[in-house]
């Protein structure tokens, strides 16, 4: 096992919203939240380079981050609370009481800032010291935890671990951007469109899915088991992380090739000309995966989540706080993926799945709770390619007054079957793709990814 750099803990404190903050005392979970009740936490890591050595990390940066986190929690009070499951309640709730707060760890790390914030090969275990653990027990779970870590005069990182049953990627990113904005200008207040909306009545649940999903979790190790302990996947040693980039040129090249091939087809349908960058990029990742795994029989499964706010009827406001994710699964024949027109097939199937979400976002929703409980029972059995994050979140805009992030990583996406997607600080890049594989596989995958553009 490799010898990793060491972490030195400087401080662990609790940051609370100002006592004047007016906040409801509890927030019930919806069925969209309950899907993720015992799913592993989501961990994001933001790397910031010091613009000069004159800014003191301990005397300026840390106090600034703490004070503005408190101010931000005025608007995001549930993040300072805890998830509990009262004995008299059918579903868990986020409970906030005076004095609650977010755990913030301050640390120093003797690792290589530029190595970890680069795109090259890095062991997944190297990132673990930089993200905090979420305080969770049988009957209580924190919502988020934060860690600020200084590297030797090169920069610092902000690691954020959040409970997926409370917030999805959109809500999480909104909080981070609000904190960054307030850190840059303390008097700033989120606009009405940015201010988190806590009104649970915007989520219609005529089928009582919340109680149905809650019952599934209670029966998992039940009966009537109201445990809030999270199901944490085992980290396999030796896994390597790398970042690949889809440039505008890559996407355009693929799109033109696909359209030219479609036009050659006698049954060409002009409506299929509209292909999203998401469909092209993920279809390409499916092709690369099929090539890496070689000529094996059967199907390749690809699943992805999408924001349900704009897809539900009536629509849910974009500033709704909580989870509002819907999902789709695409089944692809491996031998067809490896054919000359494999990317066209994959692109068509993914595009069709996206359109189906627009028409029937909640199709099959009665089974979502039981499907997720089975997944968390043994993550390693799941061999469906899936995604974490989205380039639409704009995480590289999270400037706390120290410049935009040098790099953003989704640390919790460390399965060989999970690709993480973010935007990029590079304007030539449409999206960054985080890939995790064993060492011999990651080298081969990167080669397949890069060489595929050369033959188009």
Tab-separated table of C-alpha atoms in Angstrom:
chain	number	residue	atom	x	y	z
A	1	UNK	CA	0.000	0.000	0.000
A	2	UNK	CA	1.293	3.478	-0.904
A	3	UNK	CA	2.444	5.900	1.776
A	4	UNK	CA	0.103	8.846	1.544
A	5	UNK	CA	0.785	12.380	2.816
A	6	UNK	CA	-0.303	13.168	6.360
A	7	UNK	CA	-3.070	15.439	7.582
A	8	UNK	CA	-2.673	17.636	10.650
A	9	UNK	CA	-5.903	18.687	12.367
A	10	UNK	CA	-5.839	22.312	13.522
A	11	UNK	CA	-9.395	22.871	14.694
A	12	UNK	CA	-12.871	21.342	14.665
A	13	UNK	CA	-15.663	23.771	15.427
A	14	UNK	CA	-19.401	24.237	14.967
A	15	UNK	CA	-20.652	27.106	12.817
A	16	UNK	CA	-24.239	28.170	13.542
A	17	UNK	CA	-26.516	30.633	11.790
A	18	UNK	CA	-26.928	33.981	13.586
A	19	UNK	CA	-29.366	33.674	16.509
A	20	UNK	CA	-31.699	36.181	14.824
A	21	UNK	CA	-32.278	33.798	11.921
A	22	UNK	CA	-35.979	33.020	11.658
A	23	UNK	CA	-36.411	29.408	10.643
A	24	UNK	CA	-39.056	26.699	10.774
A	25	UNK	CA	-38.266	24.047	13.359
A	26	UNK	CA	-38.638	21.056	11.028
A	27	UNK	CA	-38.745	20.102	7.376
A	28	UNK	CA	-40.308	16.776	6.305
A	29	UNK	CA	-38.691	14.631	3.621
A	30	UNK	CA	-40.559	14.053	0.361
A	31	UNK	CA	-40.524	10.844	-1.671
A	32	UNK	CA	-37.793	12.400	-3.833
A	33	UNK	CA	-35.653	12.713	-0.677
A	34	UNK	CA	-36.511	9.293	0.727
A	35	UNK	CA	-35.097	7.519	-2.330
A	36	UNK	CA	-31.653	8.503	-0.986
A	37	UNK	CA	-32.281	7.946	2.748
A	38	UNK	CA	-29.340	5.594	3.372
A	39	UNK	CA	-27.351	6.227	0.197
A	40	UNK	CA	-23.696	7.156	0.665
A	41	UNK	CA	-22.941	10.898	1.143
A	42	UNK	CA	-21.867	13.099	-1.770
A	43	UNK	CA	-18.384	14.591	-1.385
A	44	UNK	CA	-17.149	17.526	-3.417
A	45	UNK	CA	-13.679	19.040	-3.250
A	46	UNK	CA	-12.817	22.562	-4.428
A	47	UNK	CA	-9.135	23.454	-4.903
A	48	UNK	CA	-8.102	27.133	-4.708
A	49	UNK	CA	-4.647	28.417	-5.558
A	50	UNK	CA	-3.180	31.194	-3.375
A	51	UNK	CA	-3.019	34.361	-5.476
A	52	UNK	CA	-0.152	35.567	-3.263
A	53	UNK	CA	1.654	34.479	-0.111
A	54	UNK	CA	0.515	37.680	1.591
A	55	UNK	CA	-2.957	36.320	2.366
A	56	UNK	CA	-2.811	34.496	5.687
A	57	UNK	CA	-4.700	31.206	5.665
A	58	UNK	CA	-5.238	31.052	9.436
A	59	UNK	CA	-5.718	34.789	10.102
A	60	UNK	CA	-7.724	35.821	7.033
A	61	UNK	CA	-9.115	32.953	4.949
A	62	UNK	CA	-10.416	30.662	7.717
A	63	UNK	CA	-12.104	33.423	9.789
A	64	UNK	CA	-13.665	34.801	6.602
A	65	UNK	CA	-15.022	31.389	5.588
A	66	UNK	CA	-16.415	30.759	9.088
A	67	UNK	CA	-18.154	34.127	9.480
A	68	UNK	CA	-19.690	34.029	6.006
A	69	UNK	CA	-20.771	30.404	6.418
A	70	UNK	CA	-22.765	31.546	9.453
A	71	UNK	CA	-24.345	34.356	7.420
A	72	UNK	CA	-25.181	31.947	4.581
A	73	UNK	CA	-26.865	29.520	6.979
A	74	UNK	CA	-29.445	32.251	7.698
A	75	UNK	CA	-30.923	31.290	4.326
A	76	UNK	CA	-30.040	27.570	4.480
A	77	UNK	CA	-31.037	26.762	8.066
A	78	UNK	CA	-31.783	23.020	7.401
A	79	UNK	CA	-28.077	22.506	6.633
A	80	UNK	CA	-27.342	23.348	10.260
A	81	UNK	CA	-29.927	20.873	11.565
A	82	UNK	CA	-30.120	17.098	11.811
A	83	UNK	CA	-32.107	14.358	10.153
A	84	UNK	CA	-34.204	12.468	12.718
A	85	UNK	CA	-37.044	9.956	12.541
A	86	UNK	CA	-39.497	10.696	15.366
A	87	UNK	CA	-41.228	7.629	16.807
A	88	UNK	CA	-44.659	9.074	16.049
A	89	UNK	CA	-43.795	10.026	12.456
A	90	UNK	CA	-44.202	7.896	9.331
A	91	UNK	CA	-41.331	9.704	7.627
A	92	UNK	CA	-38.031	11.287	8.744
A	93	UNK	CA	-37.699	15.052	9.136
A	94	UNK	CA	-34.889	17.589	9.265
A	95	UNK	CA	-35.069	19.127	12.714
A	96	UNK	CA	-33.501	22.504	13.454
A	97	UNK	CA	-33.175	23.842	16.992
A	98	UNK	CA	-31.400	26.912	18.352
A	99	UNK	CA	-27.699	26.190	18.722
A	100	UNK	CA	-27.467	23.645	15.913
A	101	UNK	CA	-24.627	24.161	13.473
A	102	UNK	CA	-22.391	22.764	10.780
A	103	UNK	CA	-19.181	20.962	11.709
A	104	UNK	CA	-16.152	22.685	10.183
A	105	UNK	CA	-12.701	21.111	10.305
A	106	UNK	CA	-9.527	23.116	9.673
A	107	UNK	CA	-6.438	21.134	8.723
A	108	UNK	CA	-3.015	21.245	7.074
A	109	UNK	CA	-1.873	18.697	4.506
A	110	UNK	CA	1.620	17.954	3.242
A	111	UNK	CA	0.440	16.508	-0.078
A	112	UNK	CA	1.187	17.922	-3.517
A	113	UNK	CA	-1.428	20.577	-4.358
A	114	UNK	CA	-0.711	20.577	-8.100
A	115	UNK	CA	-0.734	16.791	-8.339
A	116	UNK	CA	-4.124	16.457	-6.659
A	117	UNK	CA	-5.664	19.424	-8.498
A	118	UNK	CA	-4.444	18.195	-11.878
A	119	UNK	CA	-6.027	15.948	-14.494
A	120	UNK	CA	-3.486	13.126	-14.390
A	121	UNK	CA	-3.528	9.763	-12.637
A	122	UNK	CA	-4.118	9.996	-8.874
A	123	UNK	CA	-5.088	7.293	-6.399
A	124	UNK	CA	-8.642	7.725	-5.108
A	125	UNK	CA	-7.432	7.183	-1.533
A	126	UNK	CA	-5.249	10.314	-1.781
A	127	UNK	CA	-8.389	12.478	-1.657
A	128	UNK	CA	-9.990	10.890	1.411
A	129	UNK	CA	-8.156	12.998	4.051
A	130	UNK	CA	-9.440	16.191	2.396
A	131	UNK	CA	-13.188	15.533	2.759
A	132	UNK	CA	-14.857	15.320	6.183
A	133	UNK	CA	-16.912	12.412	7.450
A	134	UNK	CA	-20.577	13.124	7.997
A	135	UNK	CA	-21.599	12.646	11.655
A	136	UNK	CA	-24.242	9.914	11.445
A	137	UNK	CA	-25.701	7.501	13.984
A	138	UNK	CA	-28.671	5.143	14.190
A	139	UNK	CA	-31.083	7.894	15.230
A	140	UNK	CA	-29.470	11.128	13.996
A	141	UNK	CA	-27.618	12.306	10.899
A	142	UNK	CA	-25.949	15.621	10.139
A	143	UNK	CA	-26.885	17.281	6.862
A	144	UNK	CA	-23.465	18.585	5.811
A	145	UNK	CA	-19.896	18.741	7.090
A	146	UNK	CA	-17.118	21.023	5.828
A	147	UNK	CA	-13.315	20.828	5.869
A	148	UNK	CA	-10.890	23.586	4.908
A	149	UNK	CA	-7.366	22.315	4.293
A	150	UNK	CA	-4.166	24.266	3.683
A	151	UNK	CA	-1.444	22.928	1.382
A	152	UNK	CA	2.132	24.161	1.856
A	153	UNK	CA	1.835	27.773	0.633
A	154	UNK	CA	0.362	26.634	-2.681
A	155	UNK	CA	-3.333	26.786	-2.004
A	156	UNK	CA	-6.164	25.309	-0.012
A	157	UNK	CA	-9.187	23.093	-0.517
A	158	UNK	CA	-12.773	23.187	0.673
A	159	UNK	CA	-14.243	19.717	1.110
A	160	UNK	CA	-18.020	19.434	1.480
A	161	UNK	CA	-19.798	16.216	2.432
A	162	UNK	CA	-23.579	16.269	2.219
A	163	UNK	CA	-26.403	13.876	2.990
A	164	UNK	CA	-28.096	13.039	-0.313
A	165	UNK	CA	-31.527	12.624	1.312
A	166	UNK	CA	-31.618	16.352	2.105
A	167	UNK	CA	-30.237	17.996	-1.026
A	168	UNK	CA	-29.521	17.130	-4.627
A	169	UNK	CA	-26.792	18.610	-6.807
A	170	UNK	CA	-28.755	21.728	-7.731
A	171	UNK	CA	-29.560	22.605	-4.091
A	172	UNK	CA	-26.021	21.805	-2.969
A	173	UNK	CA	-24.461	23.979	-5.673
A	174	UNK	CA	-26.873	26.844	-4.913
A	175	UNK	CA	-25.702	26.785	-1.286
A	176	UNK	CA	-22.009	26.741	-2.263
A	177	UNK	CA	-22.455	29.633	-4.706
A	178	UNK	CA	-24.433	31.652	-2.135
A	179	UNK	CA	-21.681	31.086	0.437
A	180	UNK	CA	-19.041	32.134	-2.109
A	181	UNK	CA	-21.014	35.271	-3.039
A	182	UNK	CA	-21.480	36.281	0.614
A	183	UNK	CA	-17.791	35.586	1.278
A	184	UNK	CA	-16.932	37.984	-1.546
A	185	UNK	CA	-19.469	40.587	-0.422
A	186	UNK	CA	-20.934	40.111	3.064
A	187	UNK	CA	-23.876	42.412	2.464
A	188	UNK	CA	-25.092	40.430	-0.557
A	189	UNK	CA	-28.412	38.603	-0.243
A	190	UNK	CA	-29.641	35.847	-2.573
A	191	UNK	CA	-32.158	37.176	-5.089
A	192	UNK	CA	-35.755	35.894	-4.806
A	193	UNK	CA	-34.971	33.400	-7.594
A	194	UNK	CA	-31.870	32.192	-5.733
A	195	UNK	CA	-33.402	32.104	-2.242
A	196	UNK	CA	-34.102	28.470	-1.326
A	197	UNK	CA	-37.774	27.516	-1.383
A	198	UNK	CA	-38.832	25.181	1.448
A	199	UNK	CA	-42.521	24.827	0.531
A	200	UNK	CA	-43.113	21.044	0.397
A	201	UNK	CA	-46.558	21.495	-1.139
A	202	UNK	CA	-44.933	22.030	-4.571
A	203	UNK	CA	-44.158	18.285	-4.611
A	204	UNK	CA	-47.367	16.391	-5.397
A	205	UNK	CA	-47.577	12.928	-3.875
A	206	UNK	CA	-51.065	11.573	-4.664
A	207	UNK	CA	-49.832	7.954	-4.478
A	208	UNK	CA	-48.387	8.453	-0.965
A	209	UNK	CA	-44.958	7.440	-2.243
A	210	UNK	CA	-43.219	8.993	0.779
A	211	UNK	CA	-44.866	6.505	3.146
A	212	UNK	CA	-44.251	3.679	0.673
A	213	UNK	CA	-40.509	4.408	0.426
A	214	UNK	CA	-40.215	4.935	4.194
A	215	UNK	CA	-41.790	1.528	4.748
A	216	UNK	CA	-39.244	-0.052	2.359
A	217	UNK	CA	-36.376	1.330	4.448
A	218	UNK	CA	-38.027	0.247	7.699
A	219	UNK	CA	-38.357	-3.306	6.379
A	220	UNK	CA	-34.785	-3.465	5.074
A	221	UNK	CA	-33.368	-4.685	8.363
A	222	UNK	CA	-36.708	-4.534	10.124
A	223	UNK	CA	-39.429	-4.797	11.021
A	224	UNK	CA	-39.980	-1.123	11.894
A	225	UNK	CA	-36.287	-0.305	11.642
A	226	UNK	CA	-35.963	3.483	11.639
A	227	UNK	CA	-32.176	3.443	11.408
A	228	UNK	CA	-30.553	6.446	9.738
A	229	UNK	CA	-27.145	4.779	9.427
A	230	UNK	CA	-25.783	5.222	5.915
A	231	UNK	CA	-24.735	2.369	3.665
A	232	UNK	CA	-21.140	3.174	2.742
A	233	UNK	CA	-19.555	1.331	-0.211
A	234	UNK	CA	-16.139	-0.208	0.331
A	235	UNK	CA	-13.281	1.601	-1.378
A	236	UNK	CA	-11.243	-0.768	-3.466
A	237	UNK	CA	-7.503	-0.225	-3.054
A	238	UNK	CA	-5.476	0.708	-6.103
A	239	UNK	CA	-8.227	2.561	-7.968
A	240	UNK	CA	-6.962	5.513	-10.004
A	241	UNK	CA	-8.750	8.768	-10.802
A	242	UNK	CA	-8.224	10.770	-13.978
A	243	UNK	CA	-9.964	13.744	-15.602
A	244	UNK	CA	-10.792	13.771	-19.304
A	245	UNK	CA	-12.096	16.748	-21.244
A	246	UNK	CA	-14.778	17.063	-23.889
A	247	UNK	CA	-13.847	20.154	-25.874
A	248	UNK	CA	-16.268	22.091	-28.065
A	249	UNK	CA	-14.256	20.757	-31.013
A	250	UNK	CA	-14.689	17.126	-29.840
A	251	UNK	CA	-18.450	17.511	-29.473
A	252	UNK	CA	-18.837	19.295	-32.803
A	253	UNK	CA	-16.740	16.671	-34.588
A	254	UNK	CA	-18.874	13.846	-33.189
A	255	UNK	CA	-22.116	15.684	-33.950
A	256	UNK	CA	-21.126	16.342	-37.587
A	257	UNK	CA	-20.032	12.736	-38.109
A	258	UNK	CA	-23.305	11.395	-36.645
A	259	UNK	CA	-25.453	13.751	-38.756
A	260	UNK	CA	-23.519	12.961	-41.951
A	261	UNK	CA	-24.013	9.240	-41.361
A	262	UNK	CA	-27.720	9.758	-40.650
A	263	UNK	CA	-28.203	11.748	-43.856
A	264	UNK	CA	-26.794	8.815	-45.857
A	265	UNK	CA	-29.634	6.698	-44.509
A	266	UNK	CA	-32.667	6.482	-46.818
A	267	UNK	CA	-35.023	6.613	-43.808
A	268	UNK	CA	-33.439	9.804	-42.492
A	269	UNK	CA	-35.680	11.660	-40.044
A	270	UNK	CA	-34.836	15.376	-39.857
A	271	UNK	CA	-36.221	15.558	-36.307
A	272	UNK	CA	-33.254	13.429	-35.182
A	273	UNK	CA	-30.891	16.289	-36.123
A	274	UNK	CA	-31.331	17.789	-32.672
A	275	UNK	CA	-28.712	16.043	-30.571
A	276	UNK	CA	-27.671	17.420	-27.184
A	277	UNK	CA	-24.058	17.627	-26.050
A	278	UNK	CA	-25.078	15.439	-23.099
A	279	UNK	CA	-26.363	12.658	-25.389
A	280	UNK	CA	-23.245	12.801	-27.569
A	281	UNK	CA	-20.818	12.823	-24.632
A	282	UNK	CA	-22.495	10.002	-22.704
A	283	UNK	CA	-22.957	7.906	-25.856
A	284	UNK	CA	-19.236	8.285	-26.491
A	285	UNK	CA	-18.454	7.177	-22.915
A	286	UNK	CA	-20.636	4.082	-23.442
A	287	UNK	CA	-18.688	3.274	-26.637
A	288	UNK	CA	-15.348	3.719	-24.840
A	289	UNK	CA	-16.556	1.436	-22.021
A	290	UNK	CA	-17.674	-1.247	-24.484
A	291	UNK	CA	-14.304	-1.072	-26.270
A	292	UNK	CA	-12.429	-1.338	-22.975
A	293	UNK	CA	-14.417	-4.407	-21.898
A	294	UNK	CA	-13.991	-6.014	-25.321
A	295	UNK	CA	-16.072	-8.613	-27.102
A	296	UNK	CA	-18.212	-9.926	-24.305
A	297	UNK	CA	-21.799	-10.960	-24.795
A	298	UNK	CA	-24.866	-9.328	-23.381
A	299	UNK	CA	-26.003	-5.815	-22.748
A	300	UNK	CA	-24.416	-2.642	-21.478
A	301	UNK	CA	-26.669	-0.686	-19.129
A	302	UNK	CA	-26.447	3.074	-18.716
A	303	UNK	CA	-28.482	4.958	-16.105
A	304	UNK	CA	-28.670	8.687	-15.497
A	305	UNK	CA	-30.581	11.140	-13.325
A	306	UNK	CA	-32.132	14.383	-14.517
A	307	UNK	CA	-33.581	17.395	-12.745
A	308	UNK	CA	-37.304	16.808	-12.326
A	309	UNK	CA	-38.142	20.433	-11.501
A	310	UNK	CA	-38.844	21.374	-15.120
A	311	UNK	CA	-40.301	17.970	-16.031
A	312	UNK	CA	-43.048	17.604	-13.420
A	313	UNK	CA	-46.565	18.859	-14.025
A	314	UNK	CA	-47.006	21.415	-12.592
A	315	UNK	CA	-43.348	22.426	-12.738
A	316	UNK	CA	-41.392	22.838	-9.507
A	317	UNK	CA	-39.549	26.162	-9.034
A	318	UNK	CA	-35.832	25.904	-9.799
A	319	UNK	CA	-34.948	27.255	-6.327
A	320	UNK	CA	-36.839	24.431	-4.562
A	321	UNK	CA	-34.633	23.105	-1.734
A	322	UNK	CA	-34.361	19.342	-1.574
A	323	UNK	CA	-34.179	16.452	-3.998
A	324	UNK	CA	-36.096	16.486	-7.241
A	325	UNK	CA	-34.367	13.931	-9.436
A	326	UNK	CA	-35.898	11.575	-11.961
A	327	UNK	CA	-34.024	8.783	-13.688
A	328	UNK	CA	-33.740	6.759	-16.862
A	329	UNK	CA	-31.984	3.529	-17.801
A	330	UNK	CA	-30.825	2.720	-21.336
A	331	UNK	CA	-30.093	-0.848	-22.441
A	332	UNK	CA	-27.572	-1.254	-25.286
A	333	UNK	CA	-26.416	-4.381	-27.105
A	334	UNK	CA	-22.648	-4.638	-26.799
A	335	UNK	CA	-22.057	-6.046	-30.288
A	336	UNK	CA	-24.027	-3.122	-31.759
A	337	UNK	CA	-22.008	-0.603	-29.745
A	338	UNK	CA	-18.813	-2.030	-31.200
A	339	UNK	CA	-20.095	-1.712	-34.769
A	340	UNK	CA	-19.199	1.232	-37.003
A	341	UNK	CA	-22.455	3.024	-36.192
A	342	UNK	CA	-22.409	2.188	-32.484
A	343	UNK	CA	-22.297	5.809	-31.376
A	344	UNK	CA	-25.347	6.637	-33.523
A	345	UNK	CA	-27.320	3.839	-31.874
A	346	UNK	CA	-26.231	4.896	-28.373
A	347	UNK	CA	-26.984	8.540	-29.099
A	348	UNK	CA	-30.460	7.715	-30.424
A	349	UNK	CA	-31.323	5.554	-27.404
A	350	UNK	CA	-30.080	8.150	-24.898
A	351	UNK	CA	-31.928	10.950	-26.739
A	352	UNK	CA	-35.103	8.835	-26.695
A	353	UNK	CA	-34.715	8.244	-22.935
A	354	UNK	CA	-34.372	12.005	-22.357
A	355	UNK	CA	-37.559	12.665	-24.370
A	356	UNK	CA	-39.379	9.975	-22.392
A	357	UNK	CA	-38.429	11.760	-19.169
A	358	UNK	CA	-40.002	14.929	-20.521
A	359	UNK	CA	-43.254	13.067	-21.194
A	360	UNK	CA	-43.367	10.686	-18.220
A	361	UNK	CA	-40.907	11.724	-15.515
A	362	UNK	CA	-42.571	9.578	-12.840
A	363	UNK	CA	-43.062	6.381	-14.848
A	364	UNK	CA	-42.324	3.397	-12.601
A	365	UNK	CA	-41.966	5.591	-9.500
A	366	UNK	CA	-43.715	2.998	-7.291
A	367	UNK	CA	-40.569	0.865	-7.545
A	368	UNK	CA	-37.891	3.504	-6.985
A	369	UNK	CA	-37.719	3.054	-3.216
A	370	UNK	CA	-37.225	-0.729	-3.359
A	371	UNK	CA	-34.719	-0.395	-6.228
A	372	UNK	CA	-32.568	2.038	-4.243
A	373	UNK	CA	-32.717	-0.048	-1.068
A	374	UNK	CA	-31.454	-3.052	-3.064
A	375	UNK	CA	-28.662	-0.969	-4.602
A	376	UNK	CA	-27.382	0.216	-1.213
A	377	UNK	CA	-27.451	-3.316	0.212
A	378	UNK	CA	-24.502	-4.161	-2.031
A	379	UNK	CA	-23.142	-1.406	-4.268
A	380	UNK	CA	-20.577	-3.764	-5.816
A	381	UNK	CA	-23.301	-5.851	-7.478
A	382	UNK	CA	-24.471	-2.863	-9.526
A	383	UNK	CA	-22.816	-2.908	-12.922
A	384	UNK	CA	-24.775	-0.114	-14.563
A	385	UNK	CA	-22.797	2.852	-15.887
A	386	UNK	CA	-24.061	5.950	-14.092
A	387	UNK	CA	-23.236	9.623	-13.623
A	388	UNK	CA	-22.549	11.972	-10.736
A	389	UNK	CA	-22.806	15.747	-11.040
A	390	UNK	CA	-23.706	17.861	-14.061
A	391	UNK	CA	-21.908	20.449	-16.215
A	392	UNK	CA	-24.996	22.643	-15.813
A	393	UNK	CA	-24.297	23.321	-12.126
A	394	UNK	CA	-21.450	25.713	-12.935
A	395	UNK	CA	-19.306	24.691	-9.956
A	396	UNK	CA	-16.301	26.553	-11.366
A	397	UNK	CA	-18.148	29.822	-10.684
A	398	UNK	CA	-17.753	29.282	-6.917
A	399	UNK	CA	-15.364	32.192	-6.279
A	400	UNK	CA	-15.011	33.021	-2.566
A	401	UNK	CA	-12.938	36.110	-3.347
A	402	UNK	CA	-9.747	34.108	-3.848
A	403	UNK	CA	-10.295	33.341	-7.530
A	404	UNK	CA	-12.219	30.597	-9.283
A	405	UNK	CA	-11.439	26.982	-8.342
A	406	UNK	CA	-8.335	25.525	-9.927
A	407	UNK	CA	-10.102	22.161	-9.882
A	408	UNK	CA	-13.329	20.583	-8.635
A	409	UNK	CA	-13.545	16.846	-7.921
A	410	UNK	CA	-16.497	14.694	-6.910
A	411	UNK	CA	-14.590	12.508	-4.462
A	412	UNK	CA	-17.545	10.220	-3.712
A	413	UNK	CA	-17.675	9.152	-7.372
A	414	UNK	CA	-15.060	6.452	-7.023
A	415	UNK	CA	-16.620	3.423	-8.653
A	416	UNK	CA	-15.365	2.151	-12.032
A	417	UNK	CA	-19.002	2.339	-13.156
A	418	UNK	CA	-19.529	6.012	-12.235
A	419	UNK	CA	-18.437	8.946	-14.386
A	420	UNK	CA	-18.490	12.375	-12.737
A	421	UNK	CA	-19.499	15.351	-14.871
A	422	UNK	CA	-18.663	19.010	-14.206
A	423	UNK	CA	-18.243	22.183	-16.196
A	424	UNK	CA	-14.678	23.516	-16.627
A	425	UNK	CA	-12.708	26.660	-15.904
A	426	UNK	CA	-11.360	26.321	-19.459
A	427	UNK	CA	-13.705	28.017	-21.950
A	428	UNK	CA	-12.648	25.570	-24.687
A	429	UNK	CA	-14.024	22.653	-22.655
A	430	UNK	CA	-17.730	21.742	-22.606
A	431	UNK	CA	-17.386	19.353	-19.679
A	432	UNK	CA	-14.852	17.517	-17.547
A	433	UNK	CA	-15.300	13.792	-17.070
A	434	UNK	CA	-13.983	12.183	-13.900
A	435	UNK	CA	-13.049	8.542	-14.524
A	436	UNK	CA	-12.075	5.911	-11.936
A	437	UNK	CA	-10.581	2.546	-12.934
A	438	UNK	CA	-7.889	0.112	-11.913
A	439	UNK	CA	-4.471	1.261	-13.147
A	440	UNK	CA	-4.173	-1.001	-16.196
A	441	UNK	CA	-7.738	-0.146	-17.208
A	442	UNK	CA	-7.486	3.619	-16.723
A	443	UNK	CA	-4.488	3.831	-19.044
A	444	UNK	CA	-6.325	1.828	-21.690
A	445	UNK	CA	-9.527	3.848	-21.236
A	446	UNK	CA	-7.716	7.185	-21.643
A	447	UNK	CA	-6.089	5.899	-24.854
A	448	UNK	CA	-9.448	4.720	-26.226
A	449	UNK	CA	-11.054	8.059	-25.318
A	450	UNK	CA	-8.355	10.156	-26.986
A	451	UNK	CA	-7.868	7.973	-30.054
A	452	UNK	CA	-11.583	7.866	-30.848
A	453	UNK	CA	-11.532	11.530	-31.911
A	454	UNK	CA	-8.644	10.917	-34.317
A	455	UNK	CA	-10.605	8.491	-36.494
A	456	UNK	CA	-13.626	10.691	-36.996
